[in-house]
mmCIF file of C-alpha atoms and ligand atoms in Angstrom:
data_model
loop_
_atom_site.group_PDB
_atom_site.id
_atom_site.type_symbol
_atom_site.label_atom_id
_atom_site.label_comp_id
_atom_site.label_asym_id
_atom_site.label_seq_id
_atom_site.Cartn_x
_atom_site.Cartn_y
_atom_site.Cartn_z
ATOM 1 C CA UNK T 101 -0.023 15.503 -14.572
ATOM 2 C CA UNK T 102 -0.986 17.763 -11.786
ATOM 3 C CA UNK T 103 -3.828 16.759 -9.492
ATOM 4 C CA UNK T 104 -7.049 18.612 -10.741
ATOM 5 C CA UNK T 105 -9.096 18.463 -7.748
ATOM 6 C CA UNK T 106 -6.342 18.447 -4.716
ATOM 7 C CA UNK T 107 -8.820 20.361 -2.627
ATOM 8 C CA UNK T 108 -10.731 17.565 -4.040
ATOM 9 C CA UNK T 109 -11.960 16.357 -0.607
ATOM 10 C CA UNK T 110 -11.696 17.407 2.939
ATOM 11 C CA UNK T 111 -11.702 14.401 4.510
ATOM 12 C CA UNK T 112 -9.542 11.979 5.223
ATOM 13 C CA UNK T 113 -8.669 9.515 2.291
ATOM 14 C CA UNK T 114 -8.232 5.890 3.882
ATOM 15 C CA UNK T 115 -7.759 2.353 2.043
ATOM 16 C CA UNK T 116 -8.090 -0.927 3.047
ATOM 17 C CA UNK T 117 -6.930 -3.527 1.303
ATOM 18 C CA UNK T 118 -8.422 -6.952 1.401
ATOM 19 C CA UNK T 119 -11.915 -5.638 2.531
ATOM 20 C CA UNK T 120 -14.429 -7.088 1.119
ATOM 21 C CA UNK T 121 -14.897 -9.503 4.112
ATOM 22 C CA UNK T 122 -13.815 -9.998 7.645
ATOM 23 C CA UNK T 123 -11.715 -7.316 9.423
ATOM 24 C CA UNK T 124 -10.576 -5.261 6.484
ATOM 25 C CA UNK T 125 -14.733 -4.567 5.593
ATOM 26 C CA UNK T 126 -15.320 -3.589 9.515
ATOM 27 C CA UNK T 127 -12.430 -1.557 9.174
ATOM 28 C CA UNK T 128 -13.994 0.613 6.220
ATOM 29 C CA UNK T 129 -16.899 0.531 7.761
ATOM 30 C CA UNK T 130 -15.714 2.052 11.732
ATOM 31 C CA UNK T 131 -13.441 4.487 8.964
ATOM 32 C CA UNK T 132 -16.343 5.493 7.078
ATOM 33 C CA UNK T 133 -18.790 6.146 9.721
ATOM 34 C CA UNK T 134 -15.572 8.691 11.249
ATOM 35 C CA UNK T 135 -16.208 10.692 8.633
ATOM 36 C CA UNK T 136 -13.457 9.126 6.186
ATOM 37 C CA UNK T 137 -13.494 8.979 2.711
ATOM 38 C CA UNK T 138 -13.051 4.592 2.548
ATOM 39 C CA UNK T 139 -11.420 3.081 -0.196
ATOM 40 C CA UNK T 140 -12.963 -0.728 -0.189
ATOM 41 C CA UNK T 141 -10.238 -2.447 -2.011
ATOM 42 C CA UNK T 142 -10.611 -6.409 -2.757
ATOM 43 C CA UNK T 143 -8.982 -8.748 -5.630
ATOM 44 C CA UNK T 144 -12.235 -8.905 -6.566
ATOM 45 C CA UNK T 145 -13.963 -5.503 -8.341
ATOM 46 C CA UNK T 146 -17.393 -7.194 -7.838
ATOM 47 C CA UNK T 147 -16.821 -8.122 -4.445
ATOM 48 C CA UNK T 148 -15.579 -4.790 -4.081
ATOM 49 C CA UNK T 149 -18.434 -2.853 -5.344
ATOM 50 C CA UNK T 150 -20.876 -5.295 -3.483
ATOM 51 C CA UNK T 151 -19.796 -4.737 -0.082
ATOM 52 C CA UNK T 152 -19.348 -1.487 -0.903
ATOM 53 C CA UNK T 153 -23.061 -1.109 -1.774
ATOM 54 C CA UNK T 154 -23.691 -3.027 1.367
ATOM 55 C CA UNK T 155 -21.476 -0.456 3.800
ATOM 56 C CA UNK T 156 -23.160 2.468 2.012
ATOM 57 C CA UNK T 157 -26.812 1.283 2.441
ATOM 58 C CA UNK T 158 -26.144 0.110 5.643
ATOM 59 C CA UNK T 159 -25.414 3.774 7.599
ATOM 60 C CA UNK T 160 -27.208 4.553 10.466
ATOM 61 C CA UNK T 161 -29.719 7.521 11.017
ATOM 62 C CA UNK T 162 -30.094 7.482 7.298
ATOM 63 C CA UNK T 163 -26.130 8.391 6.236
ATOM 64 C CA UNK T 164 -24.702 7.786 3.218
ATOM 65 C CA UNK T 165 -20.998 6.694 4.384
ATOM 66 C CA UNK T 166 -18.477 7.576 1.673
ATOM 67 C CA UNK T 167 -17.045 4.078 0.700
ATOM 68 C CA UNK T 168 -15.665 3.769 -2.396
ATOM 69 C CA UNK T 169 -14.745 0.381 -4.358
ATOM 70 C CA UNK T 170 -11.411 -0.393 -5.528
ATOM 71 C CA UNK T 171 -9.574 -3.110 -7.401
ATOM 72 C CA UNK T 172 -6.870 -4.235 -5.878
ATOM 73 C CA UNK T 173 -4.945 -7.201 -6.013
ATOM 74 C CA UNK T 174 -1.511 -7.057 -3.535
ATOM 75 C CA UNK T 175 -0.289 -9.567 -4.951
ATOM 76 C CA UNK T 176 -0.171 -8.347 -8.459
ATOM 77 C CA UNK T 177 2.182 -5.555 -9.434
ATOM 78 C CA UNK T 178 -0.084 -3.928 -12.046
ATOM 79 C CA UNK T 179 -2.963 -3.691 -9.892
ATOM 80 C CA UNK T 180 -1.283 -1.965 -7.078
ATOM 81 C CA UNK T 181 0.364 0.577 -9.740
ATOM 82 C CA UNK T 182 -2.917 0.825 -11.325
ATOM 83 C CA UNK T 183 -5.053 1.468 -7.888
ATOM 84 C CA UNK T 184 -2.197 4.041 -6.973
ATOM 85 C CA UNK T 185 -2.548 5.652 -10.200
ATOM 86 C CA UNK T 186 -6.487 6.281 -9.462
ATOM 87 C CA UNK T 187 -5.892 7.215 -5.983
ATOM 88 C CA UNK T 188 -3.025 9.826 -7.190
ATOM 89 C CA UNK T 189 -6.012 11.119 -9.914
ATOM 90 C CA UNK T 190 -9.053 11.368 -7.604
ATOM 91 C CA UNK T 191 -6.943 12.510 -4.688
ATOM 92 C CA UNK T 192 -3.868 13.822 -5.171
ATOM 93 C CA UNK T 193 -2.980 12.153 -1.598
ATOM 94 C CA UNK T 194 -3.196 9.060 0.835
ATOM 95 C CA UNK T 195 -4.187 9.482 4.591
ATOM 96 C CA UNK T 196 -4.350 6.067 5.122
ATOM 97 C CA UNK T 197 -2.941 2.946 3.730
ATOM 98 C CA UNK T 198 -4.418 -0.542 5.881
ATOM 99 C CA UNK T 199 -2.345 -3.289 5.195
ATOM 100 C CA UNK T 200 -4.885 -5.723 5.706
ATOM 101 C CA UNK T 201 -5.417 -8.879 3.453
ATOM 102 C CA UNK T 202 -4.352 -11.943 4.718
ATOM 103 C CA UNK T 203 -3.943 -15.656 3.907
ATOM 104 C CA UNK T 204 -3.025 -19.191 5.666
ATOM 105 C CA UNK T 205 -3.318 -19.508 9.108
ATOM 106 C CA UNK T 206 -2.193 -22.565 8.788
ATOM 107 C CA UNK T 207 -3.084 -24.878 11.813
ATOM 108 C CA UNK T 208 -2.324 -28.067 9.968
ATOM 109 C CA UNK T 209 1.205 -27.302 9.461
ATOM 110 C CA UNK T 210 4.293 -27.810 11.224
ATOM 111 C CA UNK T 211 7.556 -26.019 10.764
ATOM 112 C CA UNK T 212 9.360 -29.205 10.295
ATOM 113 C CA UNK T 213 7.492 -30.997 7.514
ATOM 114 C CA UNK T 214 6.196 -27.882 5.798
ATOM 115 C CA UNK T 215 5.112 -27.211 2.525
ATOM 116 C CA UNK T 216 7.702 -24.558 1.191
ATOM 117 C CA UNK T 217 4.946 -23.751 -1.599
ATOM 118 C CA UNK T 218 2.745 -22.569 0.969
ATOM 119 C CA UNK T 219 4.802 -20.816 3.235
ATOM 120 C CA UNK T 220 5.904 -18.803 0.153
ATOM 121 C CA UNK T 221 2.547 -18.683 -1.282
ATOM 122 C CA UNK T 222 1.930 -17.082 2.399
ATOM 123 C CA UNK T 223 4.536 -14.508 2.044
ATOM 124 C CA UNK T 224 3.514 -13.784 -1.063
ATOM 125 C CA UNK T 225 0.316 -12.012 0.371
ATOM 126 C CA UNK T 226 1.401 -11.600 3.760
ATOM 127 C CA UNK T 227 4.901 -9.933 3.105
ATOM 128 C CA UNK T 228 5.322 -9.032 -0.370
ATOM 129 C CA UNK T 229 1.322 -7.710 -0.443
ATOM 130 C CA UNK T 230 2.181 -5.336 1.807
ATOM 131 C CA UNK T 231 5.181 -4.632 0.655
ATOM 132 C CA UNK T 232 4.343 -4.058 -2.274
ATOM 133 C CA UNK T 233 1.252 -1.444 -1.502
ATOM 134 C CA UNK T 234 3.608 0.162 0.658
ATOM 135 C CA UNK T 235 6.140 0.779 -1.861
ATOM 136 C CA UNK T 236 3.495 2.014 -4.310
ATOM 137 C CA UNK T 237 1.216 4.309 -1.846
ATOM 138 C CA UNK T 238 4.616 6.056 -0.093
ATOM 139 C CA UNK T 239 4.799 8.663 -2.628
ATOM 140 C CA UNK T 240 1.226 9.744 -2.008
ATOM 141 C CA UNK T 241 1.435 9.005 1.778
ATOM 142 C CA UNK T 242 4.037 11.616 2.102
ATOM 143 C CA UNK T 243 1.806 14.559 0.198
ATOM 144 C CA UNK T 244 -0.756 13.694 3.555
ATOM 145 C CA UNK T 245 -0.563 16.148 6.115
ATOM 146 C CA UNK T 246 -1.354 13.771 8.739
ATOM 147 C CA UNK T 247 -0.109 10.297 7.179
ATOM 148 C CA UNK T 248 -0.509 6.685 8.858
ATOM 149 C CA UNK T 249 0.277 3.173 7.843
ATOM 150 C CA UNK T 250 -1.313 0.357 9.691
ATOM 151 C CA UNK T 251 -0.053 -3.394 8.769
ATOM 152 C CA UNK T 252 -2.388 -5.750 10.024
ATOM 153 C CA UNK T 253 -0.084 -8.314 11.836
ATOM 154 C CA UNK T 254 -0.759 -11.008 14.543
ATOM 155 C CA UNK T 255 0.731 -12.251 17.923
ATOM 156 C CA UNK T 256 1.665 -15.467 16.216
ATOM 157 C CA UNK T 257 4.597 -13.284 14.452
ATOM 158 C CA UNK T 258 5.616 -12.193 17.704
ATOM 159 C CA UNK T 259 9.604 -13.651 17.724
ATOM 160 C CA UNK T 260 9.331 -13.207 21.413
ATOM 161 C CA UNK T 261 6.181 -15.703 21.890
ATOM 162 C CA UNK T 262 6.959 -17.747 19.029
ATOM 163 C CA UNK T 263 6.044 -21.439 19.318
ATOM 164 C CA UNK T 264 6.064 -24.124 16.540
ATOM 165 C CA UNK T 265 3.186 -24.358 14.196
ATOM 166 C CA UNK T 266 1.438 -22.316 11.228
ATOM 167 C CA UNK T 267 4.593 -22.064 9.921
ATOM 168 C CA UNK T 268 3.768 -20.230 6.844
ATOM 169 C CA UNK T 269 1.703 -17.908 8.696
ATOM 170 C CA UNK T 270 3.697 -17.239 11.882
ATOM 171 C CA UNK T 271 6.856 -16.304 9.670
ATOM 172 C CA UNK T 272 5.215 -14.117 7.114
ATOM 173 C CA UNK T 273 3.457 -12.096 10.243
ATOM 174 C CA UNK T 274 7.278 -12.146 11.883
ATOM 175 C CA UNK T 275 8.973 -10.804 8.471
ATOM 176 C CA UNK T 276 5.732 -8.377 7.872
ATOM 177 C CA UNK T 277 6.234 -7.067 11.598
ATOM 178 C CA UNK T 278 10.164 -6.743 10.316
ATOM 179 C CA UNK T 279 8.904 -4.444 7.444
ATOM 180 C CA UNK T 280 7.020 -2.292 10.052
ATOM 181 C CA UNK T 281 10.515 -1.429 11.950
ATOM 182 C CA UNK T 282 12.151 -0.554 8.574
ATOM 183 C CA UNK T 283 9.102 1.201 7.116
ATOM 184 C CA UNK T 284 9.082 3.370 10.244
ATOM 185 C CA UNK T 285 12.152 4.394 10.639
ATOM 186 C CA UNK T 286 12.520 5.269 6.722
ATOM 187 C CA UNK T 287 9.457 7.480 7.035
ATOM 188 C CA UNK T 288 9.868 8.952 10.383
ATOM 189 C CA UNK T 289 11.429 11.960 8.978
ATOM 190 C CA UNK T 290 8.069 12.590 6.813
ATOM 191 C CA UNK T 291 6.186 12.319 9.610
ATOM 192 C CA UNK T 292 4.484 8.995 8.201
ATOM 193 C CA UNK T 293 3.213 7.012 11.562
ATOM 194 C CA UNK T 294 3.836 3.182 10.427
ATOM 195 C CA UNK T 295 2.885 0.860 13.340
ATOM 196 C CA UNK T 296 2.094 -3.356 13.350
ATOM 197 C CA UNK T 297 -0.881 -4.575 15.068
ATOM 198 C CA UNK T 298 -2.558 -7.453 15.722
ATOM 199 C CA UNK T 299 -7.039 -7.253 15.977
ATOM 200 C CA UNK T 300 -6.605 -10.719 18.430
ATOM 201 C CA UNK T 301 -8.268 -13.660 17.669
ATOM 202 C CA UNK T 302 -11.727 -12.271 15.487
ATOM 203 C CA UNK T 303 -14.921 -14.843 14.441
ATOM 204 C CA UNK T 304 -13.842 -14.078 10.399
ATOM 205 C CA UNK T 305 -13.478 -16.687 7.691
ATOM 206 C CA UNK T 306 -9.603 -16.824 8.652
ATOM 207 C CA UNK T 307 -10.569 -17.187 12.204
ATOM 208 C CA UNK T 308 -13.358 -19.232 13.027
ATOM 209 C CA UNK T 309 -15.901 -19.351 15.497
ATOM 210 C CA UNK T 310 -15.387 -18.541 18.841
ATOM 211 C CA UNK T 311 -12.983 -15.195 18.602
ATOM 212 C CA UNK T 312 -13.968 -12.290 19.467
ATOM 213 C CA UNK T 313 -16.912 -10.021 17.661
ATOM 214 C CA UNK T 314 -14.944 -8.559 14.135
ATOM 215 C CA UNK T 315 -16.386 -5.023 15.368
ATOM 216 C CA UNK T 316 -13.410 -5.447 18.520
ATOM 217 C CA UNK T 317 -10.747 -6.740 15.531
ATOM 218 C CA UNK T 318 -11.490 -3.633 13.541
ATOM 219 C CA UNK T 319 -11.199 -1.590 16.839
ATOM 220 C CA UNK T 320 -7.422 -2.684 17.895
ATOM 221 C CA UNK T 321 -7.012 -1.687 14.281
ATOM 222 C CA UNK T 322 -8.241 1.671 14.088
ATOM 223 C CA UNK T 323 -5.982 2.477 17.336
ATOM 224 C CA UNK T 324 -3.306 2.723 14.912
ATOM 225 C CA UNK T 325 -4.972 4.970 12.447
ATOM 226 C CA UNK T 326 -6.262 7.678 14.633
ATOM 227 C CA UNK T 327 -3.288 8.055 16.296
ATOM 228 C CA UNK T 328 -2.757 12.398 16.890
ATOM 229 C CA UNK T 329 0.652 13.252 15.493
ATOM 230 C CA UNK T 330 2.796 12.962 18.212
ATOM 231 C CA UNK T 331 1.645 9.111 18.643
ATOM 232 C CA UNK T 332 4.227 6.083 18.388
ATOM 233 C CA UNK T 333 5.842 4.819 15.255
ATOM 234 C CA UNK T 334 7.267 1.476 14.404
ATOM 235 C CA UNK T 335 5.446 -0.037 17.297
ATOM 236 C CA UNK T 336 3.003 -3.216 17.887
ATOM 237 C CA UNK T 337 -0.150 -3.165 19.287
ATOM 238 C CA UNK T 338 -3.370 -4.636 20.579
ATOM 239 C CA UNK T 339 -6.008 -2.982 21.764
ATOM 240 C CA UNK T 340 -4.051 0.314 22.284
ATOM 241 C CA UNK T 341 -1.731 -1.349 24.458
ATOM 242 C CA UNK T 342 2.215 -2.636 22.965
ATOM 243 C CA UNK T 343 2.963 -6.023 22.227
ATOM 244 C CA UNK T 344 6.376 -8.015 22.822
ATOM 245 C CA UNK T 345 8.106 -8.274 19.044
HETATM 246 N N1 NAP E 553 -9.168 -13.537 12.164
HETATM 247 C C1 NAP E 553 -8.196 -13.624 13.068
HETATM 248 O O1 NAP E 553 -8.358 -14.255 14.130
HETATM 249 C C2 NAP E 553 -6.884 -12.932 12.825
HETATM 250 C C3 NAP E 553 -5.897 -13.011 13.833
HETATM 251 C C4 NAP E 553 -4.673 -12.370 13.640
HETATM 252 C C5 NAP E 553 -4.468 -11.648 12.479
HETATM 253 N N2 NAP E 553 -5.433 -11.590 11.512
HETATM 254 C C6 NAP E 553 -5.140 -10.822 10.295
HETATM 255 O O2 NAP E 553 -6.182 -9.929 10.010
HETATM 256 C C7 NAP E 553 -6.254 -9.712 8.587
HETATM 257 C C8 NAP E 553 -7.670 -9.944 8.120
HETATM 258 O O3 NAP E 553 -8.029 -11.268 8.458
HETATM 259 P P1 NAP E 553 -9.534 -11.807 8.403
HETATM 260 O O4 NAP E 553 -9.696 -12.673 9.601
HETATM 261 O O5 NAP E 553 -10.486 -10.702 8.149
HETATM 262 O O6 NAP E 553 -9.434 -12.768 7.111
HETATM 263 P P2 NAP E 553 -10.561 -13.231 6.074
HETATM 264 O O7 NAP E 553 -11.893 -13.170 6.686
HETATM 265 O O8 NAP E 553 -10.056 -14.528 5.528
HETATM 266 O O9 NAP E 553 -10.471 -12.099 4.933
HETATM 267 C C9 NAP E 553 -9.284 -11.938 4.223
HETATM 268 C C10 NAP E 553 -9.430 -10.807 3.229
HETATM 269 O O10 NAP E 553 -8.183 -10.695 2.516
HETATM 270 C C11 NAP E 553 -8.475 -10.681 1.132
HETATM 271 N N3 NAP E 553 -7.367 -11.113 0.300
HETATM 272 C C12 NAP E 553 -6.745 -12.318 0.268
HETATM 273 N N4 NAP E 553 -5.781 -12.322 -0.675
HETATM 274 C C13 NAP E 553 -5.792 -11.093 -1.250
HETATM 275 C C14 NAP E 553 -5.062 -10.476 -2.291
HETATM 276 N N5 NAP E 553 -4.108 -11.146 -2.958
HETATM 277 N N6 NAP E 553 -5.319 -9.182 -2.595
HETATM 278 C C15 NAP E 553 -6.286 -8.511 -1.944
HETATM 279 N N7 NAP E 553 -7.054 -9.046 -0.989
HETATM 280 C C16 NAP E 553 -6.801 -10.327 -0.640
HETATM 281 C C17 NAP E 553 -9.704 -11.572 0.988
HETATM 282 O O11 NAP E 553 -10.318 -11.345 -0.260
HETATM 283 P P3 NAP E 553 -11.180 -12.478 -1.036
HETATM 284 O O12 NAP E 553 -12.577 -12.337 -0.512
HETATM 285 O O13 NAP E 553 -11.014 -12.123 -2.473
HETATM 286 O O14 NAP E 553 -10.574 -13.809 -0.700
HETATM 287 C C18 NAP E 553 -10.528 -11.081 2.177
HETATM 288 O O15 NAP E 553 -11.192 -9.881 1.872
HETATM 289 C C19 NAP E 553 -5.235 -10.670 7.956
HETATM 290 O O16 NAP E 553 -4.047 -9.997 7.675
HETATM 291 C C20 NAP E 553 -5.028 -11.696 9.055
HETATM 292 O O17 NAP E 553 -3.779 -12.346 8.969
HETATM 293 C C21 NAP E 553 -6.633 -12.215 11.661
#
């Protein structure tokens, strides 16, 4: 079926998945208050619709920041098809896809006694989540004009700095940072910017106290999405500035 309202919006169309806490939220909120049209995706469609509420309430000066709620699961096949499906119907396009949601940073772990459940469970979310999204949001990334695809990584996937410990995480950030070099160069061609990045250690649930504000998280995120067209692809960054793979 043809898109009935292509022209549908002006602005750009972003989503987020995994926002309806932590980074991914601040991220919808910094895209929303640019002007974007925010997709606030969660596993959760009340937890969606509640911090979406939240994010439009809470503009400043009295705006009403376009965030929209969205269910969306990564790790469930049906609920990626079925959030790309809506996307495809409202919007006929994708601007924006933030990889974003995130599991087990797993500090209590070791690489050499390691659950195997949770290191899978881990790529499940971390690697396949993405994946996953990626494979099902292409197809509407490529009718963007100006397309970008942002997978939130970390340092601790970084093969170059990598250490023992949070096993599960470390290698599901490594492989997801893999998927950012093949994603890029498949998509170069249509002009799709994919890049890795990592926000730095953030104060979120994941995170703990004591990292950084989650405002400065989003930030090293949103480098990556409002990159101009001529900006890098299948790189890693943090703060702006590249990261060792
Ligand atoms: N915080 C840090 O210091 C840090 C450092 C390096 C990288 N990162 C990365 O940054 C990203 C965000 O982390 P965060 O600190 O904001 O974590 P967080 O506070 O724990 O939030 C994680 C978000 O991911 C969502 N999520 C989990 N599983 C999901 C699924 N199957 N489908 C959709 N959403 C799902 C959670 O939803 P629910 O509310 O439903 O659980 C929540 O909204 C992650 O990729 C993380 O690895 C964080």
């Amino acid at each position: 079926m043809p898109p009935t309202s292509a022209a549908r919006t002006a602005t750009t169309v972003s989503l987020v998945t995994g926002a309806t806490r932590g980074i991914g939220r601040e991220v919808v909120r910094q895209l929303a208050a640019l002007g974007h049209t925010a997709l606030l995706t969660g596993r959760s469609p009340d937890a969606a619709r509640r911090a979406a509420d939240e994010l439009r309430e809470g503009g400043r000066d009295g705006a009403r920041p376009d965030v929209r709620p969205l269910w969306l699961d990564v790790t469930d096949d049906r609920s990626v098809a079925i959030a790309a499906a809506q996307v495809a119907d409202e919007f006929g396009r994708l601007d924006v896809l933030v990889n974003n949601a995130g599991i087990a940073y797993d500090t209590g772990q070791h690489a050499v006694t390691a659950d195997l459940r949770a290191v899978r469970e881990a790529a499940e979310t971390n690697l396949y989540g993405p994946w996953r999204t990626a494979i099902a949001f292409v197809p509407l990334l490529r009718a963007s004009a100006h397309p970008r695809l942002v997978n939130v990584s970390s340092e601790a996937g970084s093969l170059a700095n990598m250490g023992g410990g949070t096993p599960a995480f470390a290698a599901s950030k490594a492989a997801l940072n893999a998927l950012t070099r093949m994603l890029a160069a498949e998509l170069r061609a249509d002009g799709v910017l994919v890049n890795a990045v990592c926000p730095g250690w953030v104060a979120t649930d994941m995170g703990g106290p004591g990292g950084r504000p989650v405002a400065e998280g989003a930030a090293s995120v949103l480098y990556a999405v409002t990159l101009p067209d001529d900006g890098p692809t299948g790189g890693f960054f943090r703060d702006g500035r590249p990261l060792p793979w």
